[in-house]
Coordinates of C-alpha atoms in Angstrom, one line a residue:
Chain A
X1340 CA 255.6 -88.8 13.7
X1341 CA 252.3 -88.0 12.0
X1342 CA 251.5 -87.1 8.5
X1343 CA 248.2 -85.2 7.8
X1344 CA 245.9 -86.7 5.2
X1345 CA 242.4 -85.6 4.4
X1346 CA 241.7 -82.7 6.8
X1347 CA 238.4 -84.3 7.9
X1348 CA 240.0 -87.5 9.0
X1349 CA 242.5 -88.4 11.7
X1350 CA 246.2 -88.1 10.7
X1351 CA 248.1 -91.3 10.2
X1352 CA 250.8 -92.3 12.6
X1353 CA 254.0 -93.5 10.9
X1354 CA 255.1 -96.5 13.1
X1355 CA 258.3 -97.2 11.1
X1356 CA 260.1 -96.1 8.0
X1357 CA 262.9 -97.5 5.9
X1358 CA 264.5 -96.7 2.5
X1359 CA 266.9 -98.3 0.1
X1360 CA 268.8 -96.9 -2.9
X1361 CA 271.1 -98.6 -5.4
X1362 CA 273.2 -95.4 -5.3
X1363 CA 274.1 -95.7 -1.6
X1364 CA 273.2 -99.1 -0.2
X1365 CA 274.4 -102.7 -0.7
X1366 CA 272.5 -105.0 -3.1
X1367 CA 269.5 -106.5 -1.4
X1368 CA 269.7 -110.2 -0.6
X1369 CA 268.7 -112.4 -3.6
X1370 CA 265.2 -113.8 -3.4
X1371 CA 264.8 -117.5 -4.3
X1372 CA 262.2 -117.9 -7.1
X1373 CA 262.6 -114.5 -8.7
X1374 CA 264.8 -113.8 -11.7
X1375 CA 265.7 -111.1 -14.3
X1376 CA 264.7 -108.1 -12.2
X1377 CA 265.7 -106.4 -9.0
X1378 CA 262.1 -105.4 -8.4
X1379 CA 261.0 -108.2 -6.0
X1380 CA 264.3 -108.5 -4.0
X1381 CA 264.3 -104.7 -3.3
X1382 CA 260.6 -104.8 -2.2
X1383 CA 261.2 -107.8 0.1
X1384 CA 264.3 -106.1 1.6
X1385 CA 262.9 -102.7 2.3
X1386 CA 259.7 -104.1 3.6
X1387 CA 261.7 -106.3 6.0
X1388 CA 263.8 -103.3 7.2
X1389 CA 260.6 -101.4 7.9
X1390 CA 258.8 -104.2 9.7
X1391 CA 261.8 -105.1 11.8
X1392 CA 262.1 -101.5 13.0
X1393 CA 258.6 -101.8 14.5
X1394 CA 258.0 -105.5 15.1
X1395 CA 261.6 -106.6 15.7
X1396 CA 261.3 -110.2 14.6
X1397 CA 258.8 -112.0 12.4
X1398 CA 256.0 -112.8 12.6
X1399 CA 254.1 -109.7 13.5
X1400 CA 251.9 -110.0 16.7
X1401 CA 248.6 -111.7 15.8
X1402 CA 246.5 -108.9 17.1
X1403 CA 248.0 -106.6 14.5
X1404 CA 249.0 -109.0 11.7
X1405 CA 245.6 -110.1 10.5
X1406 CA 244.4 -106.6 9.8
X1407 CA 247.7 -105.2 8.4
X1408 CA 247.2 -104.4 4.7
X1409 CA 250.0 -104.1 2.2
X1410 CA 250.0 -101.5 -0.6
X1411 CA 252.7 -101.6 -3.3
X1412 CA 253.1 -98.3 -5.2
X1413 CA 255.0 -97.9 -8.5
X1414 CA 254.5 -95.6 -11.4
X1415 CA 256.2 -97.8 -14.0
X1416 CA 255.9 -101.2 -12.4
X1417 CA 258.4 -104.0 -12.9
X1418 CA 260.0 -102.8 -16.1
X1419 CA 262.7 -105.3 -16.0
X1420 CA 260.4 -108.3 -15.9
X1421 CA 258.2 -106.7 -18.6
X1422 CA 261.3 -106.3 -20.8
X1423 CA 262.2 -110.0 -20.2
X1424 CA 258.6 -111.1 -21.3
X1425 CA 258.6 -108.8 -24.3
X1426 CA 262.0 -110.1 -25.4
X1427 CA 260.8 -113.7 -25.1
X1428 CA 257.8 -112.8 -27.3
X1429 CA 259.8 -110.8 -29.9
X1430 CA 262.6 -113.3 -30.2
X1431 CA 260.3 -116.3 -29.9
X1432 CA 262.4 -117.8 -27.1
X1433 CA 261.2 -120.0 -24.3
X1434 CA 260.3 -117.9 -21.2
X1435 CA 261.5 -118.9 -17.8
X1436 CA 258.6 -120.4 -15.7
X1437 CA 259.6 -117.9 -13.0
X1438 CA 258.4 -115.1 -15.3
X1439 CA 254.9 -116.5 -14.9
X1440 CA 254.8 -115.8 -11.2
X1441 CA 256.7 -112.5 -11.2
X1442 CA 254.8 -111.0 -14.1
X1443 CA 252.4 -110.1 -11.4
X1444 CA 254.0 -107.2 -9.5
X1445 CA 252.3 -108.0 -6.3
X1446 CA 253.6 -111.6 -6.2
X1447 CA 256.5 -110.7 -4.0
X1448 CA 254.0 -109.4 -1.4
X1449 CA 253.2 -113.1 -0.8
X1450 CA 256.8 -113.5 0.4
X1451 CA 256.5 -110.5 2.8
X1452 CA 253.0 -111.5 4.1
X1453 CA 254.0 -115.2 4.6
X1454 CA 257.2 -114.1 6.5
X1455 CA 255.3 -111.6 8.8
X1456 CA 251.9 -113.4 8.7
X1457 CA 250.2 -110.3 7.5
X1458 CA 246.5 -111.1 6.6
X1459 CA 245.2 -107.8 5.4
X1460 CA 244.5 -106.6 1.8
X1461 CA 247.2 -107.1 -0.8
X1462 CA 247.1 -104.2 -3.2
X1463 CA 249.3 -102.8 -6.0
X1464 CA 248.7 -99.5 -7.7
X1465 CA 250.2 -97.1 -10.2
X1466 CA 249.4 -93.7 -8.9
X1467 CA 248.3 -90.8 -11.0
X1468 CA 249.7 -88.2 -8.6
X1469 CA 252.6 -88.0 -6.2
X1470 CA 253.3 -91.6 -5.0
X1471 CA 253.7 -90.9 -1.3
X1472 CA 250.6 -88.7 -1.2
X1473 CA 248.6 -91.3 -3.0
X1474 CA 249.9 -94.1 -0.8
X1475 CA 249.0 -92.2 2.4
X1476 CA 245.6 -91.3 1.0
X1477 CA 244.9 -95.0 0.2
X1478 CA 246.1 -96.1 3.6
X1479 CA 243.9 -93.6 5.2
X1480 CA 240.9 -94.8 3.2
X1481 CA 241.6 -98.5 4.1
X1482 CA 241.8 -97.7 7.8
X1483 CA 238.8 -95.4 7.8
X1484 CA 236.8 -97.9 5.8
X1485 CA 237.6 -100.6 8.4
X1486 CA 239.5 -102.6 5.9
X1487 CA 242.8 -102.4 7.9
X1488 CA 244.2 -101.1 11.2
X1489 CA 247.8 -100.9 10.0
X1490 CA 249.1 -100.5 6.4
X1491 CA 252.6 -101.4 5.1
X1492 CA 253.3 -99.0 2.2
X1493 CA 256.1 -99.9 -0.2
X1494 CA 257.0 -97.3 -2.9
X1495 CA 259.5 -98.5 -5.6
X1496 CA 260.8 -97.3 -8.9
X1497 CA 263.4 -98.9 -11.0
X1498 CA 265.8 -96.6 -12.8
X1499 CA 264.3 -95.6 -16.1
X1500 CA 267.4 -94.0 -17.6
X1501 CA 271.1 -93.3 -17.0
X1502 CA 271.7 -91.1 -14.0
X1503 CA 268.9 -92.5 -12.0
X1504 CA 269.1 -95.3 -9.4
X1505 CA 266.7 -98.0 -8.4
X1506 CA 265.1 -96.9 -5.1
X1507 CA 262.4 -97.8 -2.6
X1508 CA 260.8 -96.7 0.6
X1509 CA 258.6 -98.5 3.1
X1510 CA 256.4 -97.1 5.7
X1511 CA 254.2 -98.9 8.3
X1512 CA 251.3 -96.6 9.2
X1513 CA 248.5 -96.8 11.6
X1514 CA 245.3 -94.9 12.3
X1515 CA 245.9 -95.3 16.0
X1516 CA 248.2 -93.6 18.5
X1517 CA 252.0 -94.1 18.3
X1518 CA 252.9 -97.4 19.8
Chain B
X871 CA 220.5 -93.6 2.7
X872 CA 222.9 -93.8 5.6
X873 CA 223.7 -96.8 7.7
X874 CA 225.9 -97.4 10.7
X875 CA 228.7 -99.6 9.7
X876 CA 230.6 -100.7 12.8
X877 CA 231.3 -98.6 15.9
X878 CA 231.0 -94.9 15.1
X879 CA 231.3 -95.3 11.3
X880 CA 228.5 -93.9 9.3
X881 CA 228.4 -95.1 5.7
X882 CA 226.4 -94.4 2.6
X883 CA 224.8 -97.1 0.5
X884 CA 226.4 -97.7 -3.0
X885 CA 224.4 -98.2 -6.2
X886 CA 225.4 -99.5 -9.6
X887 CA 223.9 -97.1 -12.2
X888 CA 225.9 -97.9 -15.3
X889 CA 227.8 -100.8 -16.8
X890 CA 229.3 -101.8 -20.1
X891 CA 231.6 -104.6 -21.1
X892 CA 233.3 -106.4 -24.0
X893 CA 234.2 -110.0 -23.8
X894 CA 234.9 -113.0 -26.0
X895 CA 231.2 -112.8 -26.9
X896 CA 231.7 -109.4 -28.4
X897 CA 230.9 -105.8 -27.6
X898 CA 228.2 -105.0 -25.1
X899 CA 226.3 -106.3 -22.1
X900 CA 223.7 -107.9 -24.3
X901 CA 226.3 -110.0 -26.1
X902 CA 227.6 -111.1 -22.7
X903 CA 224.1 -111.9 -21.4
X904 CA 223.2 -113.9 -24.5
X905 CA 226.5 -115.8 -24.5
X906 CA 226.6 -116.6 -20.9
X907 CA 223.0 -117.7 -20.6
X908 CA 223.3 -119.8 -23.7
X909 CA 225.8 -121.9 -21.8
X910 CA 228.1 -122.0 -24.8
X911 CA 231.8 -121.1 -24.1
X912 CA 233.3 -118.3 -26.1
X913 CA 236.6 -120.1 -26.7
X914 CA 237.9 -120.0 -30.3
X915 CA 241.3 -120.5 -32.0
X916 CA 243.3 -117.3 -31.4
X917 CA 243.9 -115.3 -34.5
X918 CA 245.4 -112.2 -33.0
X919 CA 248.9 -113.7 -32.9
X920 CA 250.7 -116.9 -33.8
X921 CA 250.1 -119.5 -31.1
X922 CA 252.1 -122.3 -32.8
X923 CA 254.8 -122.3 -30.1
X924 CA 252.3 -122.5 -27.2
X925 CA 250.8 -125.6 -25.7
X926 CA 247.3 -124.2 -26.2
X927 CA 246.0 -122.1 -29.1
X928 CA 242.5 -121.2 -27.9
X929 CA 241.1 -118.3 -25.9
X930 CA 237.9 -116.3 -25.5
X931 CA 239.0 -113.8 -28.1
X932 CA 236.4 -111.2 -29.2
X933 CA 235.5 -111.2 -32.9
X934 CA 237.1 -108.6 -35.2
X935 CA 239.9 -106.2 -34.5
X936 CA 239.8 -104.9 -31.0
X937 CA 241.9 -102.2 -29.5
X938 CA 242.1 -101.7 -25.8
X939 CA 242.0 -97.9 -25.7
X940 CA 239.1 -97.8 -28.2
X941 CA 237.1 -100.3 -26.2
X942 CA 237.8 -98.5 -22.9
X943 CA 236.6 -95.1 -24.2
X944 CA 233.6 -96.6 -25.9
X945 CA 232.5 -98.7 -23.0
X946 CA 233.1 -96.0 -20.4
X947 CA 231.0 -93.6 -22.4
X948 CA 228.2 -96.2 -22.7
X949 CA 228.2 -96.8 -18.9
X950 CA 228.1 -93.1 -18.3
X951 CA 225.2 -92.7 -20.7
X952 CA 223.3 -95.5 -19.0
X953 CA 223.8 -93.9 -15.6
X954 CA 222.4 -90.6 -17.1
X955 CA 225.1 -88.4 -15.6
X956 CA 225.0 -84.7 -16.5
X957 CA 228.2 -82.9 -17.5
X958 CA 228.7 -81.5 -14.0
X959 CA 228.1 -84.9 -12.5
X960 CA 230.7 -86.5 -14.8
X961 CA 233.1 -83.7 -13.8
X962 CA 232.5 -84.7 -10.2
X963 CA 233.4 -88.4 -10.7
X964 CA 237.0 -89.6 -10.5
X965 CA 238.1 -92.6 -12.7
X966 CA 239.7 -95.6 -11.0
X967 CA 241.3 -98.1 -13.3
X968 CA 242.5 -101.7 -13.5
X969 CA 245.0 -102.9 -16.1
X970 CA 248.4 -104.4 -16.6
X971 CA 251.5 -102.5 -17.9
X972 CA 251.3 -101.9 -21.6
X973 CA 253.8 -104.1 -23.4
X974 CA 254.1 -101.4 -26.1
X975 CA 255.8 -99.2 -23.5
X976 CA 258.4 -101.9 -22.8
X977 CA 259.3 -101.8 -26.5
X978 CA 260.1 -98.1 -26.4
X979 CA 263.6 -96.8 -25.8
X980 CA 264.3 -96.9 -22.1
X981 CA 264.5 -93.1 -21.7
X982 CA 261.0 -92.7 -23.2
X983 CA 259.4 -95.2 -20.8
X984 CA 259.7 -92.8 -17.9
X985 CA 257.0 -90.5 -19.3
X986 CA 254.6 -93.4 -19.8
X987 CA 253.5 -94.6 -16.4
X988 CA 250.8 -97.3 -16.2
X989 CA 248.4 -94.6 -14.9
X990 CA 248.6 -92.8 -18.2
X991 CA 245.5 -94.6 -19.5
X992 CA 243.4 -93.3 -16.6
X993 CA 244.5 -89.7 -17.1
X994 CA 243.7 -89.9 -20.8
X995 CA 240.3 -91.5 -20.3
X996 CA 239.3 -89.1 -17.7
X997 CA 240.3 -86.1 -19.8
X998 CA 238.6 -87.4 -23.0
X999 CA 235.3 -88.1 -21.2
X1000 CA 235.2 -85.0 -19.0
X1001 CA 235.5 -87.0 -15.7
X1002 CA 236.8 -85.6 -12.4
X1003 CA 240.4 -86.8 -12.8
X1004 CA 242.4 -90.0 -12.7
X1005 CA 242.4 -92.0 -9.5
X1006 CA 244.6 -94.9 -8.8
X1007 CA 245.3 -97.6 -11.4
X1008 CA 245.2 -101.1 -9.8
X1009 CA 247.8 -103.5 -11.3
X1010 CA 247.4 -106.4 -8.8
X1011 CA 246.6 -109.0 -11.5
X1012 CA 243.5 -111.0 -11.1
X1013 CA 242.1 -108.9 -8.2
X1014 CA 242.9 -105.5 -9.9
X1015 CA 239.3 -104.8 -11.0
X1016 CA 237.6 -106.1 -7.9
X1017 CA 240.0 -104.1 -5.7
X1018 CA 239.3 -101.0 -7.8
X1019 CA 235.6 -101.6 -7.3
X1020 CA 236.1 -102.0 -3.6
X1021 CA 238.0 -98.7 -3.5
X1022 CA 235.3 -96.9 -5.4
X1023 CA 232.8 -98.2 -2.9
X1024 CA 234.9 -97.0 0.0
X1025 CA 235.3 -93.6 -1.6
X1026 CA 231.5 -93.3 -1.9
X1027 CA 230.7 -95.0 1.4
X1028 CA 233.0 -92.6 3.3
X1029 CA 231.5 -89.5 1.8
X1030 CA 234.6 -88.6 -0.2
X1031 CA 232.8 -88.9 -3.5
X1032 CA 229.1 -89.1 -4.6
X1033 CA 230.1 -91.1 -7.7
X1034 CA 233.1 -93.0 -9.0
X1035 CA 233.7 -94.6 -12.4
X1036 CA 235.7 -97.8 -12.6
X1037 CA 237.2 -99.0 -15.9
X1038 CA 239.5 -101.9 -16.7
X1039 CA 240.7 -104.0 -19.5
X1040 CA 242.7 -107.0 -20.5
X1041 CA 242.9 -108.3 -24.1
X1042 CA 244.4 -111.7 -24.9
X1043 CA 247.9 -111.0 -26.1
X1044 CA 251.2 -112.8 -26.9
X1045 CA 252.7 -111.5 -23.6
X1046 CA 250.1 -113.1 -21.3
X1047 CA 250.1 -116.2 -23.5
X1048 CA 253.9 -116.4 -23.1
X1049 CA 253.9 -116.2 -19.3
X1050 CA 250.9 -118.5 -18.7
X1051 CA 252.4 -121.0 -21.2
X1052 CA 255.7 -120.9 -19.3
X1053 CA 253.9 -121.5 -16.1
X1054 CA 252.1 -124.5 -17.6
X1055 CA 248.8 -122.9 -16.4
X1056 CA 246.8 -123.2 -19.7
X1057 CA 244.3 -126.1 -20.1
X1058 CA 245.7 -128.4 -22.8
X1059 CA 242.3 -129.9 -23.5
X1060 CA 241.0 -126.5 -24.5
X1061 CA 238.3 -126.3 -21.8
X1062 CA 238.2 -124.5 -18.5
X1063 CA 236.5 -126.9 -16.1
X1064 CA 236.1 -125.2 -12.7
X1065 CA 235.6 -127.5 -9.7
X1066 CA 235.5 -130.5 -12.0
X1067 CA 237.4 -133.8 -11.8
X1068 CA 240.0 -133.9 -14.5
X1069 CA 240.4 -130.1 -14.7
X1070 CA 243.6 -129.1 -16.5
X1071 CA 244.0 -125.4 -16.0
X1072 CA 242.7 -122.1 -17.2
X1073 CA 242.1 -120.4 -20.5
X1074 CA 242.5 -116.7 -21.1
X1075 CA 239.7 -114.3 -22.3
X1076 CA 239.2 -110.7 -23.4
X1077 CA 237.6 -108.4 -20.8
X1078 CA 237.2 -104.7 -21.1
X1079 CA 234.5 -102.7 -19.2
X1080 CA 233.3 -99.9 -17.0
X1081 CA 230.9 -99.5 -14.2
X1082 CA 229.4 -96.4 -12.6
X1083 CA 229.0 -96.5 -8.8
X1084 CA 227.0 -93.8 -6.9
X1085 CA 225.8 -93.0 -3.5
X1086 CA 222.2 -94.1 -3.3
X1087 CA 219.9 -91.1 -3.3
X1088 CA 222.7 -88.7 -4.2
X1089 CA 220.6 -87.4 -7.1
X1090 CA 216.8 -87.5 -7.7
X1091 CA 216.7 -89.2 -11.2
X1092 CA 218.9 -92.2 -10.4
X1093 CA 218.0 -95.6 -11.8
X1094 CA 220.0 -98.2 -9.8
X1095 CA 220.7 -101.5 -11.6
X1096 CA 221.8 -103.1 -8.3
X1097 CA 223.5 -102.3 -5.0
X1098 CA 227.1 -103.0 -4.0
X1099 CA 226.3 -103.8 -0.4
X1100 CA 229.6 -105.4 0.8
X1101 CA 233.2 -105.6 0.0
X1102 CA 236.1 -107.3 1.7
X1103 CA 239.8 -107.8 1.0
X1104 CA 242.3 -110.1 2.8
X1105 CA 245.7 -111.8 2.3
X1106 CA 246.6 -115.5 2.6
X1107 CA 250.0 -114.8 4.3
X1108 CA 251.0 -118.1 2.7
X1109 CA 252.9 -118.1 -0.7
X1110 CA 254.0 -116.2 -3.7
X1111 CA 251.6 -117.9 -6.1
X1112 CA 249.8 -120.7 -4.4
X1113 CA 246.5 -120.1 -2.5
X1114 CA 246.3 -121.0 1.1
X1115 CA 245.1 -124.7 1.0
X1116 CA 242.5 -124.0 3.7
X1117 CA 241.4 -120.8 1.9
X1118 CA 242.1 -118.6 4.9
X1119 CA 242.4 -115.3 3.0
X1120 CA 239.4 -115.9 0.8
X1121 CA 237.3 -116.9 3.8
X1122 CA 238.4 -113.7 5.6
X1123 CA 237.5 -111.6 2.6
X1124 CA 234.1 -113.2 2.4
X1125 CA 233.4 -112.7 6.1
X1126 CA 234.4 -109.0 5.9
X1127 CA 232.2 -108.4 2.9
X1128 CA 229.2 -110.2 4.5
X1129 CA 229.7 -108.3 7.8
X1130 CA 229.8 -105.0 5.9
X1131 CA 226.6 -105.9 4.1
X1132 CA 224.9 -106.9 7.4
X1133 CA 224.3 -110.4 5.9
X1134 CA 225.0 -114.0 6.8
X1135 CA 225.7 -117.0 4.6
X1136 CA 222.0 -117.9 4.8
X1137 CA 221.2 -114.7 2.9
X1138 CA 223.3 -115.5 -0.1
X1139 CA 221.6 -116.9 -3.2
X1140 CA 224.6 -117.4 -5.4
X1141 CA 228.4 -117.3 -5.6
X1142 CA 230.3 -116.3 -8.8
X1143 CA 233.5 -118.1 -7.9
X1144 CA 237.0 -117.2 -8.9
X1145 CA 237.1 -120.8 -10.2
X1146 CA 240.1 -120.8 -12.5
X1147 CA 240.0 -124.5 -13.3
X1148 CA 243.4 -125.1 -11.8
X1149 CA 243.7 -127.9 -9.3
X1150 CA 245.2 -125.7 -6.6
X1151 CA 242.7 -122.8 -6.9
X1152 CA 239.5 -124.7 -7.0
X1153 CA 240.1 -126.9 -4.0
X1154 CA 241.4 -124.0 -1.9
X1155 CA 238.4 -121.9 -2.9
X1156 CA 236.1 -124.7 -2.0
X1157 CA 237.8 -124.9 1.4
X1158 CA 237.3 -121.2 1.8
X1159 CA 233.6 -121.4 1.1
X1160 CA 233.2 -124.2 3.6
X1161 CA 235.2 -122.2 6.2
X1162 CA 233.2 -119.0 5.6
X1163 CA 229.7 -120.6 5.2
X1164 CA 229.8 -123.6 7.5
X1165 CA 226.7 -125.7 7.2
X1166 CA 225.4 -123.5 4.3
X1167 CA 228.4 -124.2 2.1
X1168 CA 226.8 -127.0 0.1
X1169 CA 223.4 -125.4 -0.3
X1170 CA 224.5 -122.0 -1.9
X1171 CA 224.6 -122.3 -5.7
X1172 CA 228.1 -121.7 -7.2
X1173 CA 229.5 -121.4 -10.6
X1174 CA 232.6 -120.0 -12.2
X1175 CA 231.7 -118.2 -15.4
X1176 CA 235.3 -118.2 -16.4
X1177 CA 234.4 -121.6 -17.8
X1178 CA 232.7 -119.6 -20.6
X1179 CA 234.3 -116.2 -20.9
X1180 CA 237.8 -117.2 -19.8
X1181 CA 240.1 -115.5 -17.4
X1182 CA 240.2 -111.8 -18.1
X1183 CA 243.1 -111.3 -15.6
X1184 CA 243.1 -107.6 -14.5
X1185 CA 239.5 -107.1 -15.8
X1186 CA 238.2 -110.4 -14.4
X1187 CA 236.5 -108.8 -11.4
X1188 CA 234.8 -106.3 -13.6
X1189 CA 233.4 -108.8 -16.1
X1190 CA 232.2 -111.1 -13.2
X1191 CA 230.7 -108.1 -11.3
X1192 CA 228.6 -107.3 -14.4
X1193 CA 227.5 -111.0 -14.6
X1194 CA 226.4 -110.8 -10.9
X1195 CA 224.2 -107.8 -11.7
X1196 CA 222.8 -109.7 -14.7
X1197 CA 222.1 -112.7 -12.5
X1198 CA 220.0 -110.5 -10.2
X1199 CA 218.2 -109.0 -13.2
X1200 CA 217.6 -112.2 -15.0
X1201 CA 216.3 -114.2 -12.0
X1202 CA 218.6 -116.9 -13.3
X1203 CA 222.1 -118.2 -12.3
X1204 CA 224.7 -118.9 -15.0
X1205 CA 226.2 -122.4 -15.4
X1206 CA 229.5 -123.8 -14.4
X1207 CA 230.5 -125.1 -17.9
X1208 CA 232.9 -127.9 -18.8
X1209 CA 232.1 -130.1 -15.8
X1210 CA 233.1 -133.7 -16.2
X1211 CA 232.3 -135.1 -12.7
X1212 CA 232.7 -134.5 -9.0
X1213 CA 236.0 -133.9 -7.3
X1214 CA 235.9 -134.8 -3.6
X1215 CA 237.9 -131.6 -2.8
X1216 CA 235.2 -129.5 -4.5
X1217 CA 232.0 -130.3 -2.6
X1218 CA 229.7 -127.5 -3.7
X1219 CA 226.2 -127.0 -5.1
X1220 CA 227.4 -126.2 -8.6
X1221 CA 225.0 -124.9 -11.2
X1222 CA 225.4 -127.5 -13.9
X1223 CA 223.8 -128.3 -17.3
X1224 CA 221.5 -125.3 -17.6
X1225 CA 220.9 -121.9 -15.9
X1226 CA 219.0 -122.2 -12.6
X1227 CA 215.9 -120.1 -12.1
X1228 CA 216.4 -118.2 -8.8
X1229 CA 215.1 -114.8 -7.9
X1230 CA 218.3 -113.9 -6.2
X1231 CA 218.5 -111.0 -3.7
X1232 CA 222.2 -111.2 -2.7
X1233 CA 225.1 -112.7 -4.7
X1234 CA 228.8 -112.9 -4.1
X1235 CA 231.7 -112.3 -6.5
X1236 CA 235.1 -113.8 -5.6
X1237 CA 238.5 -113.2 -7.0
X1238 CA 242.1 -114.1 -6.0
X1239 CA 245.6 -113.4 -7.2
X1240 CA 249.2 -114.2 -6.9
X1241 CA 250.7 -112.6 -3.7
X1242 CA 247.9 -114.1 -1.8
X1243 CA 245.4 -111.4 -2.6
X1244 CA 241.6 -112.1 -2.2
X1245 CA 238.5 -110.0 -2.7
X1246 CA 234.8 -110.5 -2.1
X1247 CA 232.0 -108.3 -3.4
X1248 CA 228.4 -108.6 -2.3
X1249 CA 226.0 -107.5 -5.0
X1250 CA 222.4 -107.0 -4.0
X1251 CA 219.1 -106.5 -6.0
X1252 CA 218.2 -102.8 -6.5

């Protein structure tokens, strides 16, 4: 499968794709060291599903792993962790030490990269436009720029209101030919 | 100016043509220059909120009432004015941002938060200043600004854009104090002592700023302040919050940045280190410098200016990038303040006691973040 990016550049090849939704899927496995928010467990789970589809078992092969970048994409970020921090401030209660680590939305990428030995750039963005389009555009730039050969994209949004569900999607893309 | 960058990849050289910043020393590049080259840290008792429940009550808080949006728009306008961009050139330049989620949004009713994405600031800023639209907003903590700068460089180098504006900001607030206090990361002795024996941790600092990056020779009346000649990003593949003890990710980022710049360690005149003053970071960063530089590791001058302006988190890379440009312009390297004595795990040529007079040609700015993210930017004399 290919998805066209900028018309002057080569299209990206989607090597693997996985998705997860609270509306239809089982809860992701809990993630030791993270609390108060489903953000990190969902990311670790959907990234794992995607990487297993292509690489089968961790770690990724060394010839691909070192130049595999990770891009986490979220418009609102980890609203649950932010809410926990703000509550601690407003109520003057002691914050969990775990909130220190996970207040950084990209912290969970340390779990994914350690498990799969991915040594490329570790990036987290809030896109101004369509998340998938922005994610693919950034992946294409990283690959064309020589900053990565493969890019793991993880798109996640926590439910912002009643009627919505937490959901995430992961894609492993490459500038090369389909493997 | 075009160069060949790796097999078959033509790239355009990147110039820095405008920059503006607010730090604990106050508003403006001149305030930062005077403060940093005085060697006096900007740490003061925090007055912005009650710190009585935290282990530490000081930070590099800028004087007076400071509002992030007001500073962002004022500083970005200043950087654009320094670059001398026309209305049409501004309209051609996208804005890439670095910031954290706004705590004020978290206090809104849940149903209202959906319409307030983190990228909202970039959209507003671009619209108000007549720029070419909002690009991506980087939220990857302490490498957010440096990654945004690297993306801007890639956009220009690849020919996608002739110019890109990068803006970012972090103001010391109760939310960051709460999380850093919970993580026992703040220096209880009230000093940030990078690479020093007896270092206790970090201190936070204000940082808001903007830089204008352009393709060299993309317009006739350009006045470059410096060149961004290399950038590299890499992951540690190690841990959620601890750096790789051998500095593997940082070393890879350095090597990638130097390769892109067409330079070797012997060409570097200074390293502005991430240097947070935490035991873990500074020893891992030292290991990375030894891994990347080999026999040159103990002869390249190093300092972490966080020892004076504090850790500006999402804006750290922007503040330290500006300091690198100033070091090239000044012919002088800023000090690594707060030093008590040598740590055997931090064998480096630290700039101690007073600024060192060096007519630097190429300097390196390093940053690292939770998740194992590392960035390296090579800044070269114009």
